[in-house]
Amino acid sequence: QVQLDESGGGSVQAGGSLRLSCVASGLIYTMYCMGWFRQAPGKEREGVATIGTGTGRTAYADSVKGRFTISQHNANTLYLQMNSLKPEDTAMYYCAASGASGCDLGPNEYKHWGQGTQVTVSS
C-alpha cells in the first residue's frame, strides 16, 4: 500500500508564494510517477505538474508553466513550489502516485491519492 500526506496549503494574496509538500510511505518503490492535481468548486480535477521518480522528467499544465515547479527532495518527498499565485489557482491540491509509465497530467493513471490541502489566493 502507498500512503500520501500533503501539507503547506493556506491563504495568500495574489502574487504571493506557497510550497506544498507530500510525504509518501509504504510501497512507494512501485510508483513510477508522482504529481500534483487540483480541483476547484464546480470544476473537474486537473493535473498541475508531474514528475517521473526515476527519470526526473516533468510535465506542467500550461496555466502554471513558469510559475510552479515540481521537485523531489528524496525518494519519499515531493514538493510543489508555487510562485506568482493567482486567484484562479484557488483549489484543493492533491498529491498522487502512479505505477504506470508516461507521467502525463491526466488523473486516470494515478491510483493513490492524498487527502488534499487547500490553497486560497485572494485578489
Short mmCIF file of N, CA and C in Angstrom, two decimals:
data_model
loop_
_atom_site.label_atom_id
_atom_site.label_comp_id
_atom_site.label_asym_id
_atom_site.label_seq_id
_atom_site.Cartn_x
_atom_site.Cartn_y
_atom_site.Cartn_z
N GLN A 1 0.84 -1.19 0.00
CA GLN A 1 0.00 0.00 0.00
C GLN A 1 0.88 1.25 0.00
N VAL A 2 0.33 2.33 -0.53
CA VAL A 2 1.00 3.62 -0.58
C VAL A 2 0.13 4.64 0.13
N GLN A 3 0.75 5.41 0.99
CA GLN A 3 0.07 6.50 1.67
C GLN A 3 0.74 7.82 1.32
N LEU A 4 -0.07 8.84 1.11
CA LEU A 4 0.42 10.16 0.75
C LEU A 4 -0.16 11.18 1.70
N ASP A 5 0.67 12.11 2.14
CA ASP A 5 0.27 13.11 3.12
C ASP A 5 0.74 14.48 2.67
N GLU A 6 -0.20 15.34 2.28
CA GLU A 6 0.13 16.69 1.82
C GLU A 6 0.13 17.69 2.96
N SER A 7 0.89 18.76 2.77
CA SER A 7 0.88 19.87 3.70
C SER A 7 1.36 21.12 2.96
N GLY A 8 1.19 22.26 3.58
CA GLY A 8 1.71 23.50 3.04
C GLY A 8 0.68 24.44 2.45
N GLY A 9 -0.56 24.00 2.36
CA GLY A 9 -1.59 24.88 1.84
C GLY A 9 -1.90 26.00 2.80
N GLY A 10 -2.64 26.97 2.31
CA GLY A 10 -3.01 28.10 3.13
C GLY A 10 -3.60 29.20 2.29
N SER A 11 -3.73 30.36 2.89
CA SER A 11 -4.27 31.54 2.21
C SER A 11 -3.16 32.53 1.92
N VAL A 12 -3.18 33.08 0.73
CA VAL A 12 -2.15 34.02 0.31
C VAL A 12 -2.76 35.03 -0.66
N GLN A 13 -2.20 36.21 -0.70
CA GLN A 13 -2.66 37.21 -1.65
C GLN A 13 -2.07 36.96 -3.02
N ALA A 14 -2.75 37.45 -4.04
CA ALA A 14 -2.26 37.31 -5.40
C ALA A 14 -0.84 37.84 -5.51
N GLY A 15 -0.01 37.09 -6.23
CA GLY A 15 1.39 37.44 -6.36
C GLY A 15 2.29 36.78 -5.35
N GLY A 16 1.70 36.16 -4.34
CA GLY A 16 2.47 35.51 -3.31
C GLY A 16 2.90 34.11 -3.69
N SER A 17 3.53 33.42 -2.74
CA SER A 17 4.08 32.10 -2.98
C SER A 17 3.70 31.14 -1.87
N LEU A 18 3.64 29.87 -2.22
CA LEU A 18 3.45 28.79 -1.28
C LEU A 18 4.26 27.59 -1.75
N ARG A 19 4.66 26.74 -0.82
CA ARG A 19 5.30 25.49 -1.17
C ARG A 19 4.53 24.35 -0.55
N LEU A 20 4.04 23.46 -1.39
CA LEU A 20 3.33 22.28 -0.93
C LEU A 20 4.31 21.11 -0.81
N SER A 21 4.08 20.29 0.20
CA SER A 21 4.90 19.11 0.42
C SER A 21 4.03 17.87 0.45
N CYS A 22 4.59 16.77 0.00
CA CYS A 22 3.91 15.48 0.02
C CYS A 22 4.89 14.43 0.48
N VAL A 23 4.55 13.73 1.55
CA VAL A 23 5.38 12.66 2.07
C VAL A 23 4.71 11.33 1.75
N ALA A 24 5.44 10.47 1.09
CA ALA A 24 4.92 9.17 0.69
C ALA A 24 5.50 8.08 1.58
N SER A 25 4.69 7.09 1.88
CA SER A 25 5.14 5.95 2.67
C SER A 25 4.49 4.69 2.14
N GLY A 26 5.02 3.55 2.56
CA GLY A 26 4.52 2.28 2.09
C GLY A 26 5.34 1.77 0.92
N LEU A 27 4.66 1.12 -0.03
CA LEU A 27 5.34 0.51 -1.17
C LEU A 27 5.58 1.52 -2.27
N ILE A 28 6.27 2.59 -1.91
CA ILE A 28 6.46 3.69 -2.85
C ILE A 28 7.39 3.31 -4.00
N TYR A 29 8.19 2.26 -3.82
CA TYR A 29 9.12 1.87 -4.88
C TYR A 29 8.41 1.37 -6.12
N THR A 30 7.14 1.06 -6.01
CA THR A 30 6.37 0.62 -7.17
C THR A 30 5.81 1.78 -7.97
N MET A 31 5.97 3.00 -7.46
CA MET A 31 5.39 4.17 -8.12
C MET A 31 6.40 4.83 -9.04
N TYR A 32 6.08 4.90 -10.32
CA TYR A 32 6.97 5.49 -11.30
C TYR A 32 6.74 6.99 -11.48
N CYS A 33 5.54 7.45 -11.16
CA CYS A 33 5.18 8.84 -11.36
C CYS A 33 4.52 9.40 -10.11
N MET A 34 4.80 10.64 -9.85
CA MET A 34 4.09 11.37 -8.82
C MET A 34 3.68 12.71 -9.38
N GLY A 35 2.62 13.26 -8.83
CA GLY A 35 2.15 14.52 -9.37
C GLY A 35 1.25 15.27 -8.42
N TRP A 36 0.97 16.49 -8.83
CA TRP A 36 0.04 17.36 -8.12
C TRP A 36 -1.16 17.63 -9.01
N PHE A 37 -2.33 17.52 -8.42
CA PHE A 37 -3.58 17.79 -9.10
C PHE A 37 -4.37 18.76 -8.25
N ARG A 38 -5.33 19.42 -8.88
CA ARG A 38 -6.15 20.35 -8.13
C ARG A 38 -7.58 20.31 -8.63
N GLN A 39 -8.47 20.66 -7.73
CA GLN A 39 -9.88 20.71 -8.08
C GLN A 39 -10.53 21.89 -7.38
N ALA A 40 -11.10 22.77 -8.17
CA ALA A 40 -11.83 23.92 -7.67
C ALA A 40 -13.32 23.61 -7.69
N PRO A 41 -14.09 24.29 -6.87
CA PRO A 41 -15.54 24.05 -6.85
C PRO A 41 -16.15 24.21 -8.23
N GLY A 42 -16.94 23.24 -8.64
CA GLY A 42 -17.61 23.29 -9.92
C GLY A 42 -16.75 22.92 -11.11
N LYS A 43 -15.50 22.52 -10.88
CA LYS A 43 -14.61 22.18 -11.97
C LYS A 43 -14.10 20.75 -11.83
N GLU A 44 -13.64 20.21 -12.95
CA GLU A 44 -13.05 18.87 -12.95
C GLU A 44 -11.66 18.91 -12.34
N ARG A 45 -11.25 17.78 -11.78
CA ARG A 45 -9.90 17.67 -11.28
C ARG A 45 -8.92 17.72 -12.45
N GLU A 46 -7.88 18.52 -12.31
CA GLU A 46 -6.92 18.70 -13.38
C GLU A 46 -5.50 18.48 -12.89
N GLY A 47 -4.67 18.02 -13.80
CA GLY A 47 -3.26 17.85 -13.48
C GLY A 47 -2.54 19.18 -13.49
N VAL A 48 -1.72 19.40 -12.50
CA VAL A 48 -0.93 20.61 -12.38
C VAL A 48 0.51 20.36 -12.82
N ALA A 49 1.14 19.34 -12.25
CA ALA A 49 2.52 19.02 -12.57
C ALA A 49 2.79 17.58 -12.19
N THR A 50 3.63 16.90 -12.97
CA THR A 50 4.02 15.53 -12.67
C THR A 50 5.52 15.38 -12.82
N ILE A 51 6.06 14.33 -12.20
CA ILE A 51 7.48 14.05 -12.30
C ILE A 51 7.70 12.55 -12.31
N GLY A 52 8.59 12.07 -13.17
CA GLY A 52 8.99 10.69 -13.17
C GLY A 52 9.97 10.45 -12.04
N THR A 53 9.67 9.49 -11.17
CA THR A 53 10.50 9.30 -9.98
C THR A 53 11.90 8.80 -10.32
N GLY A 54 12.03 8.08 -11.42
CA GLY A 54 13.33 7.59 -11.83
C GLY A 54 14.02 8.47 -12.84
N THR A 55 13.27 9.04 -13.75
CA THR A 55 13.83 9.83 -14.83
C THR A 55 13.99 11.31 -14.49
N GLY A 56 13.16 11.81 -13.60
CA GLY A 56 13.16 13.22 -13.29
C GLY A 56 12.44 14.08 -14.31
N ARG A 57 11.87 13.47 -15.33
CA ARG A 57 11.16 14.25 -16.33
C ARG A 57 9.90 14.85 -15.74
N THR A 58 9.57 16.04 -16.17
CA THR A 58 8.44 16.78 -15.61
C THR A 58 7.47 17.19 -16.70
N ALA A 59 6.25 17.43 -16.29
CA ALA A 59 5.22 17.96 -17.17
C ALA A 59 4.40 18.96 -16.38
N TYR A 60 3.99 20.03 -17.04
CA TYR A 60 3.22 21.08 -16.39
C TYR A 60 2.01 21.44 -17.21
N ALA A 61 0.95 21.79 -16.52
CA ALA A 61 -0.19 22.39 -17.18
C ALA A 61 0.22 23.75 -17.73
N ASP A 62 -0.33 24.11 -18.89
CA ASP A 62 0.01 25.39 -19.49
C ASP A 62 -0.27 26.56 -18.56
N SER A 63 -1.29 26.43 -17.75
CA SER A 63 -1.70 27.53 -16.89
C SER A 63 -0.70 27.83 -15.77
N VAL A 64 0.22 26.91 -15.49
CA VAL A 64 1.16 27.12 -14.39
C VAL A 64 2.61 27.16 -14.84
N LYS A 65 2.87 26.95 -16.11
CA LYS A 65 4.25 26.97 -16.61
C LYS A 65 4.91 28.32 -16.32
N GLY A 66 6.12 28.25 -15.82
CA GLY A 66 6.85 29.46 -15.47
C GLY A 66 6.55 29.97 -14.09
N ARG A 67 5.54 29.42 -13.43
CA ARG A 67 5.17 29.86 -12.09
C ARG A 67 5.35 28.75 -11.05
N PHE A 68 5.05 27.52 -11.42
CA PHE A 68 5.12 26.39 -10.50
C PHE A 68 6.31 25.49 -10.86
N THR A 69 6.89 24.86 -9.84
CA THR A 69 7.98 23.92 -10.05
C THR A 69 7.77 22.69 -9.18
N ILE A 70 7.79 21.52 -9.81
CA ILE A 70 7.68 20.27 -9.08
C ILE A 70 9.08 19.69 -8.89
N SER A 71 9.33 19.11 -7.74
CA SER A 71 10.63 18.54 -7.46
C SER A 71 10.52 17.47 -6.39
N GLN A 72 11.57 16.66 -6.28
CA GLN A 72 11.68 15.66 -5.23
C GLN A 72 12.92 15.93 -4.40
N HIS A 73 12.75 16.00 -3.09
CA HIS A 73 13.88 16.14 -2.20
C HIS A 73 14.60 14.81 -2.01
N ASN A 74 13.82 13.75 -1.89
CA ASN A 74 14.34 12.40 -1.81
C ASN A 74 13.28 11.47 -2.38
N ALA A 75 13.46 10.18 -2.19
CA ALA A 75 12.55 9.21 -2.79
C ALA A 75 11.13 9.33 -2.26
N ASN A 76 10.97 9.87 -1.07
CA ASN A 76 9.68 9.87 -0.42
C ASN A 76 9.01 11.24 -0.30
N THR A 77 9.68 12.29 -0.74
CA THR A 77 9.17 13.63 -0.51
C THR A 77 9.05 14.39 -1.82
N LEU A 78 7.87 14.90 -2.06
CA LEU A 78 7.55 15.64 -3.28
C LEU A 78 7.17 17.07 -2.90
N TYR A 79 7.58 18.04 -3.74
CA TYR A 79 7.28 19.43 -3.49
C TYR A 79 6.63 20.06 -4.70
N LEU A 80 5.85 21.08 -4.44
CA LEU A 80 5.35 21.96 -5.48
C LEU A 80 5.57 23.39 -5.02
N GLN A 81 6.52 24.06 -5.65
CA GLN A 81 6.77 25.46 -5.37
C GLN A 81 5.86 26.29 -6.26
N MET A 82 5.05 27.12 -5.66
CA MET A 82 4.07 27.92 -6.39
C MET A 82 4.39 29.39 -6.18
N ASN A 83 4.74 30.06 -7.27
CA ASN A 83 5.05 31.48 -7.24
C ASN A 83 4.06 32.25 -8.08
N SER A 84 4.01 33.55 -7.87
CA SER A 84 3.12 34.43 -8.63
C SER A 84 1.70 33.89 -8.66
N LEU A 85 1.21 33.53 -7.51
CA LEU A 85 -0.10 32.90 -7.42
C LEU A 85 -1.21 33.85 -7.87
N LYS A 86 -2.21 33.27 -8.49
CA LYS A 86 -3.36 33.99 -9.00
C LYS A 86 -4.63 33.47 -8.33
N PRO A 87 -5.67 34.29 -8.29
CA PRO A 87 -6.94 33.78 -7.74
C PRO A 87 -7.43 32.52 -8.43
N GLU A 88 -7.13 32.37 -9.71
CA GLU A 88 -7.52 31.19 -10.46
C GLU A 88 -6.85 29.92 -9.96
N ASP A 89 -5.79 30.05 -9.17
CA ASP A 89 -5.11 28.89 -8.61
C ASP A 89 -5.82 28.35 -7.38
N THR A 90 -6.82 29.04 -6.89
CA THR A 90 -7.55 28.59 -5.71
C THR A 90 -8.19 27.24 -5.97
N ALA A 91 -7.87 26.27 -5.13
CA ALA A 91 -8.37 24.91 -5.31
C ALA A 91 -7.89 24.04 -4.16
N MET A 92 -8.45 22.84 -4.08
CA MET A 92 -7.89 21.80 -3.24
C MET A 92 -6.80 21.11 -4.05
N TYR A 93 -5.62 21.03 -3.50
CA TYR A 93 -4.49 20.41 -4.18
C TYR A 93 -4.22 19.03 -3.61
N TYR A 94 -4.04 18.07 -4.51
CA TYR A 94 -3.84 16.68 -4.12
C TYR A 94 -2.51 16.16 -4.65
N CYS A 95 -1.83 15.41 -3.83
CA CYS A 95 -0.67 14.65 -4.24
C CYS A 95 -1.14 13.28 -4.70
N ALA A 96 -0.55 12.76 -5.77
CA ALA A 96 -0.95 11.46 -6.29
C ALA A 96 0.26 10.69 -6.80
N ALA A 97 0.13 9.36 -6.85
CA ALA A 97 1.19 8.49 -7.32
C ALA A 97 0.62 7.45 -8.27
N SER A 98 1.44 7.06 -9.24
CA SER A 98 1.03 6.11 -10.26
C SER A 98 2.11 5.08 -10.50
N GLY A 99 1.68 3.84 -10.74
CA GLY A 99 2.61 2.78 -11.11
C GLY A 99 2.78 2.65 -12.61
N ALA A 100 2.08 3.44 -13.37
CA ALA A 100 2.14 3.39 -14.82
C ALA A 100 3.23 4.31 -15.34
N SER A 101 3.62 4.08 -16.57
CA SER A 101 4.61 4.92 -17.22
C SER A 101 3.92 6.09 -17.92
N GLY A 102 4.71 7.06 -18.32
CA GLY A 102 4.18 8.20 -19.06
C GLY A 102 4.13 9.48 -18.26
N CYS A 103 3.60 9.40 -17.05
CA CYS A 103 3.55 10.56 -16.15
C CYS A 103 2.86 11.76 -16.79
N ASP A 104 1.73 11.50 -17.42
CA ASP A 104 1.00 12.61 -18.01
C ASP A 104 0.13 13.29 -16.96
N LEU A 105 -0.59 14.30 -17.39
CA LEU A 105 -1.36 15.13 -16.47
C LEU A 105 -2.78 14.65 -16.26
N GLY A 106 -3.17 13.57 -16.90
CA GLY A 106 -4.49 13.02 -16.69
C GLY A 106 -4.56 12.25 -15.39
N PRO A 107 -5.65 12.34 -14.67
CA PRO A 107 -5.74 11.71 -13.35
C PRO A 107 -6.00 10.21 -13.37
N ASN A 108 -6.39 9.64 -14.50
CA ASN A 108 -6.85 8.26 -14.53
C ASN A 108 -5.80 7.24 -14.10
N GLU A 109 -4.55 7.47 -14.43
CA GLU A 109 -3.49 6.51 -14.11
C GLU A 109 -3.03 6.59 -12.66
N TYR A 110 -3.45 7.59 -11.97
CA TYR A 110 -3.00 7.80 -10.60
C TYR A 110 -3.97 7.13 -9.64
N LYS A 111 -3.50 6.09 -8.97
CA LYS A 111 -4.36 5.26 -8.15
C LYS A 111 -4.25 5.55 -6.66
N HIS A 112 -3.26 6.31 -6.27
CA HIS A 112 -3.05 6.61 -4.87
C HIS A 112 -3.10 8.12 -4.68
N TRP A 113 -3.92 8.54 -3.74
CA TRP A 113 -4.19 9.96 -3.54
C TRP A 113 -4.08 10.35 -2.08
N GLY A 114 -3.59 11.56 -1.86
CA GLY A 114 -3.61 12.12 -0.53
C GLY A 114 -4.96 12.73 -0.22
N GLN A 115 -5.08 13.27 0.96
CA GLN A 115 -6.35 13.85 1.41
C GLN A 115 -6.58 15.26 0.87
N GLY A 116 -5.53 15.92 0.41
CA GLY A 116 -5.65 17.25 -0.14
C GLY A 116 -5.27 18.33 0.84
N THR A 117 -4.83 19.45 0.30
CA THR A 117 -4.53 20.63 1.09
C THR A 117 -5.08 21.85 0.35
N GLN A 118 -5.78 22.70 1.06
CA GLN A 118 -6.47 23.82 0.44
C GLN A 118 -5.53 24.98 0.18
N VAL A 119 -5.60 25.53 -1.03
CA VAL A 119 -4.88 26.74 -1.40
C VAL A 119 -5.90 27.79 -1.79
N THR A 120 -5.85 28.92 -1.14
CA THR A 120 -6.76 30.01 -1.42
C THR A 120 -5.96 31.27 -1.73
N VAL A 121 -6.20 31.85 -2.90
CA VAL A 121 -5.49 33.04 -3.35
C VAL A 121 -6.50 34.16 -3.50
N SER A 122 -6.29 35.23 -2.77
CA SER A 122 -7.20 36.36 -2.81
C SER A 122 -6.61 37.49 -3.65
N SER A 123 -7.49 38.28 -4.25
CA SER A 123 -7.06 39.39 -5.08
C SER A 123 -7.06 40.68 -4.30
#
